[in-house]
CSV table of C-alpha atoms in Angstrom, one decimal:
chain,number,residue,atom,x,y,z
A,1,UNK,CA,0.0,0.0,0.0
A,2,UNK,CA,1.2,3.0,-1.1
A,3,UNK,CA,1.0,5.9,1.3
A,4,UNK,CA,1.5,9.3,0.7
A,5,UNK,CA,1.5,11.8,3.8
A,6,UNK,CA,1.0,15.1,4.9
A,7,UNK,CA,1.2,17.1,8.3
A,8,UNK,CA,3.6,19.7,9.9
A,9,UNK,CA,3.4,19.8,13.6
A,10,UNK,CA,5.0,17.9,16.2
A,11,UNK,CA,1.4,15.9,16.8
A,12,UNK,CA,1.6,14.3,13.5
A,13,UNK,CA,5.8,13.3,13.7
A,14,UNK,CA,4.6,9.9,15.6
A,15,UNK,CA,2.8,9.0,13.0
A,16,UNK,CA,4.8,9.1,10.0
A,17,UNK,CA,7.3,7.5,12.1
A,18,UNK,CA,5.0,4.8,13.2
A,19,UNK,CA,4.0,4.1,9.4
A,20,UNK,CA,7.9,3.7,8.7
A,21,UNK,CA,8.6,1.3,11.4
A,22,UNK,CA,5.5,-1.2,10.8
A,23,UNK,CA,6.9,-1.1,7.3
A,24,UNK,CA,4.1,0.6,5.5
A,25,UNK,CA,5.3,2.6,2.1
A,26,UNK,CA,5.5,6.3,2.5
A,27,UNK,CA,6.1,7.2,-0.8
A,28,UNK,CA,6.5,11.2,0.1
A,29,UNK,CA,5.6,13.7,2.6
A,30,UNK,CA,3.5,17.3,1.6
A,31,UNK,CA,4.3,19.8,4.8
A,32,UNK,CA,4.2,23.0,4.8
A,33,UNK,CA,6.7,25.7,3.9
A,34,UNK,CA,9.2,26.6,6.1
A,35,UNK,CA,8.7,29.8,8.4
A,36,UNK,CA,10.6,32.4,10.1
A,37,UNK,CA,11.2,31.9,13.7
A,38,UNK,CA,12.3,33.0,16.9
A,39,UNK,CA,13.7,36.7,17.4
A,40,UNK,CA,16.2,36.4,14.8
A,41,UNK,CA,14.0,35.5,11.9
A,42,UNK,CA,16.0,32.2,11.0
A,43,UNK,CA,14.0,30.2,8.4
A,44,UNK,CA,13.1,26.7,10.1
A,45,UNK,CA,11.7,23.2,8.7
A,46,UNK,CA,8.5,22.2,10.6
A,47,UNK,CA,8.8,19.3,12.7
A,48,UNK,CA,7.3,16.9,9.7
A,49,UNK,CA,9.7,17.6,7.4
A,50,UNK,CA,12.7,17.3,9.6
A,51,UNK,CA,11.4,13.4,10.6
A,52,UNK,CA,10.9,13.0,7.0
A,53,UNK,CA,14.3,13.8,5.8
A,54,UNK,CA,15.7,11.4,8.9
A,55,UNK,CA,13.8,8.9,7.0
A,56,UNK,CA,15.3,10.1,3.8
A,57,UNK,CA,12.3,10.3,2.1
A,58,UNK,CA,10.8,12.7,-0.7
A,59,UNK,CA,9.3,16.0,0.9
A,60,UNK,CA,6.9,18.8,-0.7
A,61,UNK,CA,6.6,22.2,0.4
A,62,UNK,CA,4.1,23.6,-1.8
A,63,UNK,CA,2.5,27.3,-0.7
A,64,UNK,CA,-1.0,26.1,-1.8
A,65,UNK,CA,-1.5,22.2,-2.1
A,66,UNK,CA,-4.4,23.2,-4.5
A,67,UNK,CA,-2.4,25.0,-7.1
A,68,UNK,CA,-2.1,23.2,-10.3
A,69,UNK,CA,1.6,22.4,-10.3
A,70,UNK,CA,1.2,20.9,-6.7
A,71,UNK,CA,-1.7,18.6,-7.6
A,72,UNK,CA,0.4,17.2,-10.6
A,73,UNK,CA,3.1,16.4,-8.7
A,74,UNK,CA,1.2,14.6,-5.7
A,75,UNK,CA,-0.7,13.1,-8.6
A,76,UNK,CA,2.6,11.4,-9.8
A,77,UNK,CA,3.6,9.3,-6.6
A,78,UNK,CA,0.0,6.8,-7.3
A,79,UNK,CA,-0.7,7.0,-3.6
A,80,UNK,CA,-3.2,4.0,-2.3
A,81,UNK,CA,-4.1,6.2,0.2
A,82,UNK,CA,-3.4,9.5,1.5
A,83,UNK,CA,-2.9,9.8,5.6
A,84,UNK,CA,-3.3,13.3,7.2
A,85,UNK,CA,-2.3,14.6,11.0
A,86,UNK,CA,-2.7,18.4,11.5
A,87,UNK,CA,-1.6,19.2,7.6
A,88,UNK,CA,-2.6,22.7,8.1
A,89,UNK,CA,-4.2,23.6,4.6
A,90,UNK,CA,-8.1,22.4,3.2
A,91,UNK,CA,-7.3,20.1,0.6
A,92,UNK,CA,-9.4,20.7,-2.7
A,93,UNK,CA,-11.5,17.8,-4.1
A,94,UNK,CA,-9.1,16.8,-7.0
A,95,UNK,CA,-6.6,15.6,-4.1
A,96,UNK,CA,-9.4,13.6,-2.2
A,97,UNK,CA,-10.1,11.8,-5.3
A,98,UNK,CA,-7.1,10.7,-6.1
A,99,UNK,CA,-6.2,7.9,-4.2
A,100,UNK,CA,-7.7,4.4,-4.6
A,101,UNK,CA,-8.2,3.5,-1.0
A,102,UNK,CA,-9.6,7.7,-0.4
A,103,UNK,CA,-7.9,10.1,2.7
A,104,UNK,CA,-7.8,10.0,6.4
A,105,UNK,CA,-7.1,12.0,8.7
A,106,UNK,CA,-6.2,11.6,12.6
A,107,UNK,CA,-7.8,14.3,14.6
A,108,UNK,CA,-7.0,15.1,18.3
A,109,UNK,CA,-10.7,15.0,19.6
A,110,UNK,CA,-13.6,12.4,20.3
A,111,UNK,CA,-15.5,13.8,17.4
A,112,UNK,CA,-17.9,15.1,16.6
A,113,UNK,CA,-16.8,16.9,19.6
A,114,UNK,CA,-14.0,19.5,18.6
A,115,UNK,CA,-13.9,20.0,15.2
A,116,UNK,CA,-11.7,23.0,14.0
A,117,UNK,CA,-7.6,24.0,14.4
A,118,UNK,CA,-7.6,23.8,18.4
A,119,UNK,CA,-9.4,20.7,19.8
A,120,UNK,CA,-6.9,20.0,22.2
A,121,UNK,CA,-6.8,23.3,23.8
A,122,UNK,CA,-10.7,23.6,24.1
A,123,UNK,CA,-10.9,20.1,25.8
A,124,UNK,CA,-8.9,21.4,28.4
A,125,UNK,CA,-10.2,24.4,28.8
A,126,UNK,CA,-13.8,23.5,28.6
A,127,UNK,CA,-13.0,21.4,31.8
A,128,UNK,CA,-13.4,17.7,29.7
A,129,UNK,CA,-12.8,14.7,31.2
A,130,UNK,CA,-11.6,12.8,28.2
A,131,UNK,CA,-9.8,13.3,25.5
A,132,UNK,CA,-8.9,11.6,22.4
A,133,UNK,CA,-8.3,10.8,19.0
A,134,UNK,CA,-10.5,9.8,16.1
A,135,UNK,CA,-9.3,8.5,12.7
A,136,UNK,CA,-11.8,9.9,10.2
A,137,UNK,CA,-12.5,9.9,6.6
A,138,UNK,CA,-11.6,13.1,4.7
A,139,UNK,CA,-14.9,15.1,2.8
A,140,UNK,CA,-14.4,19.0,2.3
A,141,UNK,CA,-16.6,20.3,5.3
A,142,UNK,CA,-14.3,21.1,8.3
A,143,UNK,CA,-14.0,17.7,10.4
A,144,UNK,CA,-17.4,16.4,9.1
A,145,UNK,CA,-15.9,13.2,7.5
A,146,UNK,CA,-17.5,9.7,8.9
A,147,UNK,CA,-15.4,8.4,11.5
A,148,UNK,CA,-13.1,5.1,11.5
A,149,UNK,CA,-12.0,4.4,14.5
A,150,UNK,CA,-11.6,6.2,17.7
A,151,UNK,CA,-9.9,5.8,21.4
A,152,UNK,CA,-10.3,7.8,24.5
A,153,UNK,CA,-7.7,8.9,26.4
A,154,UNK,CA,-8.4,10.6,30.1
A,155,UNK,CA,-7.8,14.1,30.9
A,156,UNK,CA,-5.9,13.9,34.3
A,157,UNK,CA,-6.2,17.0,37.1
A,158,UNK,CA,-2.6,18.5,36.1
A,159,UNK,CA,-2.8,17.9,32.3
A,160,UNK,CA,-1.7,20.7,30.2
A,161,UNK,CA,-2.0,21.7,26.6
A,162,UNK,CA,1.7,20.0,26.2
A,163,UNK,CA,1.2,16.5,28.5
A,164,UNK,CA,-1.8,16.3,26.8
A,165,UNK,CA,-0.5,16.8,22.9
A,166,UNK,CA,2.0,14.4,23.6
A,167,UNK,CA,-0.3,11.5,24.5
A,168,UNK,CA,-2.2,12.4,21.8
A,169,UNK,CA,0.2,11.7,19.2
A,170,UNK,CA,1.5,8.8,20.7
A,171,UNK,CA,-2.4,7.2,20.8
A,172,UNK,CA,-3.6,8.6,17.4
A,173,UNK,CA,-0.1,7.0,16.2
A,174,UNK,CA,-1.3,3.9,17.7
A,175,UNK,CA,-4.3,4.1,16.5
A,176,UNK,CA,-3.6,4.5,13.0
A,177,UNK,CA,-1.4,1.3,12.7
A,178,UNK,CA,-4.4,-0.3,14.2
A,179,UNK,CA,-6.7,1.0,11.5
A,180,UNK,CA,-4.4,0.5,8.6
A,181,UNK,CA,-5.4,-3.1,8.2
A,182,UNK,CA,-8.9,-2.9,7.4
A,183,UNK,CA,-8.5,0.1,5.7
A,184,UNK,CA,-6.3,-2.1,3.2
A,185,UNK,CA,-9.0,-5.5,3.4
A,186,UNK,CA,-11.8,-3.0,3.0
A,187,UNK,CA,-13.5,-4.7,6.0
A,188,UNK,CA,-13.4,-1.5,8.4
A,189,UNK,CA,-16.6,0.1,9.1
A,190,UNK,CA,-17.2,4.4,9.1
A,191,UNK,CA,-19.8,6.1,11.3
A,192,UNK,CA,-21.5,9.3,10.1
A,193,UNK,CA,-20.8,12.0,12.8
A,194,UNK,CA,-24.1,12.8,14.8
A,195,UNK,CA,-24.6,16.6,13.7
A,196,UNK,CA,-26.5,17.1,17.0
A,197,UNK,CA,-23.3,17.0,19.3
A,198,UNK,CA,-21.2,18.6,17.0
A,199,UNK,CA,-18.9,21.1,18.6
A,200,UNK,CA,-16.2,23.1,17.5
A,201,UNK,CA,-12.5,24.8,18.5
A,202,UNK,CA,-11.7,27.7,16.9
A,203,UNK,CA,-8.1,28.9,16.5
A,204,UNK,CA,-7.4,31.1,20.0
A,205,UNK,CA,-7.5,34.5,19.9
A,206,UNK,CA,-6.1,37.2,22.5
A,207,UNK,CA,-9.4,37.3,24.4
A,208,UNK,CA,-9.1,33.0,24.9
A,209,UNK,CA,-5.6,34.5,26.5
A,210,UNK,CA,-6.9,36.9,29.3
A,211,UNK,CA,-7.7,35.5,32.1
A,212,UNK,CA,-10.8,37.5,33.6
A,213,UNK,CA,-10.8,37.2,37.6
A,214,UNK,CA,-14.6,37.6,37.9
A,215,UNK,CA,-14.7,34.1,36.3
A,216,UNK,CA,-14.4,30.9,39.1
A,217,UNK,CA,-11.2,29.3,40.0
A,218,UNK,CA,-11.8,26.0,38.5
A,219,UNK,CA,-12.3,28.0,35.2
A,220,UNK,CA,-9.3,30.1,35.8
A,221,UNK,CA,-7.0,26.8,36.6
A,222,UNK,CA,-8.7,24.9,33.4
A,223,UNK,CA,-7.5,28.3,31.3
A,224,UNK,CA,-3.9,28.3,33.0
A,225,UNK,CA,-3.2,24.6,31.8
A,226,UNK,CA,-5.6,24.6,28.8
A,227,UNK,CA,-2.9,27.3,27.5
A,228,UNK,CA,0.4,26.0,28.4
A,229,UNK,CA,3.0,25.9,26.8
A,230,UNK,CA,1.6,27.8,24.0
A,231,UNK,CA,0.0,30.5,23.6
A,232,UNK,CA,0.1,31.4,27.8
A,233,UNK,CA,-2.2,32.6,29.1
A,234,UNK,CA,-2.2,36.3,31.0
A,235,UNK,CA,-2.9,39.0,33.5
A,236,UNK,CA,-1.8,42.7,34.1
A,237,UNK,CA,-0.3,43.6,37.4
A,238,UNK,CA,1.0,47.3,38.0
A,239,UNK,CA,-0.1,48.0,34.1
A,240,UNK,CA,2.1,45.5,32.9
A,241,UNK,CA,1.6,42.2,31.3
A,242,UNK,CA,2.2,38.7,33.9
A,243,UNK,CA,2.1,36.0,31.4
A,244,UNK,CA,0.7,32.7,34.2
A,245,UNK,CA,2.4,29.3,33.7
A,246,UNK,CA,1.3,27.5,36.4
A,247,UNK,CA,-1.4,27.6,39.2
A,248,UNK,CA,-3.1,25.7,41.7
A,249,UNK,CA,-7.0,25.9,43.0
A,250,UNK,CA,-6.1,27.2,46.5
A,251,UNK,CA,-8.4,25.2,48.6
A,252,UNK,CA,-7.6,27.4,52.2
A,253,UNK,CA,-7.7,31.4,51.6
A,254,UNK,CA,-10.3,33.2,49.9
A,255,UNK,CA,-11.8,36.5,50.7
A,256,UNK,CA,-15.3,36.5,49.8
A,257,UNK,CA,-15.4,40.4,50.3
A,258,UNK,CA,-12.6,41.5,48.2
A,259,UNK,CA,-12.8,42.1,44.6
A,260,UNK,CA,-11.8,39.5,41.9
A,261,UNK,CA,-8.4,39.7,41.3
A,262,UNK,CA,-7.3,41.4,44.1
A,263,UNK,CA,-4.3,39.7,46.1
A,264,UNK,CA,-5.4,37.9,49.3
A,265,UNK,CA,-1.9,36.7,50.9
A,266,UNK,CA,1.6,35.7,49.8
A,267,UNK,CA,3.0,32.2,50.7
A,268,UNK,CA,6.7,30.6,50.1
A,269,UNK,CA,6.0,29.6,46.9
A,270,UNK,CA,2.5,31.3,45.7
A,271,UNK,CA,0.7,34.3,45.6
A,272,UNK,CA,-3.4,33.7,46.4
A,273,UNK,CA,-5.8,36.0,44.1
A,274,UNK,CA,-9.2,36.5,44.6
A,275,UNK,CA,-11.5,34.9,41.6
A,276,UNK,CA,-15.2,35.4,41.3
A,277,UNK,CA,-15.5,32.4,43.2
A,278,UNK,CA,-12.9,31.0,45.4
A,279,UNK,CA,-9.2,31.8,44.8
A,280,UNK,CA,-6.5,30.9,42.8
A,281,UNK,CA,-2.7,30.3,44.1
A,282,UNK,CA,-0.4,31.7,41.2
A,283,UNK,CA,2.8,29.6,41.2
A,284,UNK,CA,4.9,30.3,38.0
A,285,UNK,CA,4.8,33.2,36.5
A,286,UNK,CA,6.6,35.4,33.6
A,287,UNK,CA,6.9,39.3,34.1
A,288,UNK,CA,7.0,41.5,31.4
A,289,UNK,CA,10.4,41.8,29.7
A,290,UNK,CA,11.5,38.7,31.7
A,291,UNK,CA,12.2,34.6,31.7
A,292,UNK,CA,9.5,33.0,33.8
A,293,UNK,CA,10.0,31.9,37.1
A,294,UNK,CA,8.3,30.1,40.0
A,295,UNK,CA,6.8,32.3,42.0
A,296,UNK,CA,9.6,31.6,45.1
A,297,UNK,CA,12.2,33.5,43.1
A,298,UNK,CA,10.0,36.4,42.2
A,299,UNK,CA,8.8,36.9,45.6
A,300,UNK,CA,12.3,37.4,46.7
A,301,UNK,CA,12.6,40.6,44.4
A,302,UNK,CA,8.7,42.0,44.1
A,303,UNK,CA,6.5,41.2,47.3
A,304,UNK,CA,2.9,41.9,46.3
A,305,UNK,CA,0.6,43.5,49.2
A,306,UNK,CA,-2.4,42.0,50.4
A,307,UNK,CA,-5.2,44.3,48.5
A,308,UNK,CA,-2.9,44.8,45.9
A,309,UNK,CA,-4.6,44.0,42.5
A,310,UNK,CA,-4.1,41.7,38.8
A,311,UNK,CA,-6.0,42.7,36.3
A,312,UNK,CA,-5.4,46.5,35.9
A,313,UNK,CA,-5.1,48.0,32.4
A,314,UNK,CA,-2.0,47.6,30.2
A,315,UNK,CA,0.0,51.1,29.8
């Protein structure tokens, strides 16, 4: 069976690398351009392409998969079936068609639940207890393909955005090497999507950033973890962005009279703030302008007041 594969982030590296070692035939890998990065600007190869070349096999870069010159070339390999994992471009009819045994794609959600660019995030932050991956057939509406195969994989307390993405990748890898087979024998079976639970995740914006004190702490934690390592989420203190890496639900201190966001106490190793309900123990933090750092080191430097206040307005 002739595969040919196409994704770009570190979720879909496990597996292309999964398909090489159980011996399947990737006959290339479509990824996306590489991109400027980091302060300096320096052009870098997306993760994809960088386990593609370890491979040594062919890789395609084109700006727009549905431009005439692309489509030939992909046309070219013969591909039995095409295998997607976060690709990052809507792939146009013409390239749906072309393979004998059609596309697939492994998405990091129990859909129908979480269609869109950022299930992963949004299962966190929606306060999910699972998680998980479903191996779908590929149609032109966004997620909306009939599903394969599926497995659920538990949201634990302390997840984040990053614990979770990796065991993602390593189940939907799984997963697919499962689901090869009767792909192949044509003896697997696909499940339309029930349109009456379908949720989606939108790309995150700035406002998906912010974390708004009036909400409760649960909500607040869920949006600390939901957004770490990327994009972060963040407060203000003294008119100046606090970018919050890590917190805890502080199950002793709360001030039901103060405002949200207003600083309750200090500790060793945290500083409590008032939520809309309960409070929230801030324990790694990133100031403006600086490396983050638990919140021990910064309370040797900055000692924030009781009554003091997050939240205030950028200058």
């Amino acid at each position: 069976m002739r595969i040919l594969f196409m994704g770009t982030p570190d979720f879909a590296v496990p597996c292309l690398d999964a398909l090489i070692e159980n011996g399947y035939e990737v006959v290339a890998v479509v990824t996306q351009p590489d991109r400027p990065k980091g302060r300096k600007g320096e052009l870098t190869p997306p993760p994809v392409k960088v386990a593609a070349l370890r491979h040594n096999l062919p890789v395609l870069q084109p700006e727009k998969v549905r431009a005439e010159e692309a489509l030939q070339e992909l046309e070219a390999f013969n591909a039995d079936l095409l295998v997607t994992a976060a690709y990052g471009q809507i792939l146009p009819k013409r390239l749906l068609d072309m393979p004998r045994l059609g596309c697939i794609n492994v998405h990091a959600s129990l859909l129908p639940r979480w269609r869109g660019g950022a299930p992963i995030h949004r299962s966190i932050l929606e306060g999910d207890a699972n998680s998980g991956v479903t191996i779908m057939r590929m149609v032109q509406a966004l997620d909306a393909g009939d599903m394969i195969s599926q497995v659920v994989v538990p949201i634990a307390e302390a997840d984040t955005v990053s614990s979770l993405h990796d065991k993602l990748a390593a189940a939907g890898s799984k997963l697919l090497i499962e689901t090869l087979p009767s792909i192949a024998n044509g003896t697997h079976t696909e499940t339309p999507q029930d349109e009456s639970l379908v949720t989606y995740s939108p790309n995150l914006s700035r406002d998906d950033e912010r974390i708004d004190w009036s909400r409760d702490a649960r909500t607040l934690y869920n949006q600390v973890r939901g957004l770490n390592a990327w994009p972060v989420a963040f407060t203000t203190f003294s008119h100046k962005v606090m970018k919050i890496w890590q917190a805890r639900i502080n199950e002793e201190e709360s001030a039901p009279t103060a405002e949200p966001g207003t600083v309750v106490k200090t500790t060793d190793d945290s500083i409590i703030v008032q939520c809309g309900k309960g409070t929230l123990a801030l324990l790694e933090i990133q100031p403006a302008g600086k490396r983050r750092m638990l919140v021990t080191e910064y309370l040797r430097g900055v000692k924030p007041a009781p009554g003091s206040k997050f939240g205030d307005r950028e200058e």
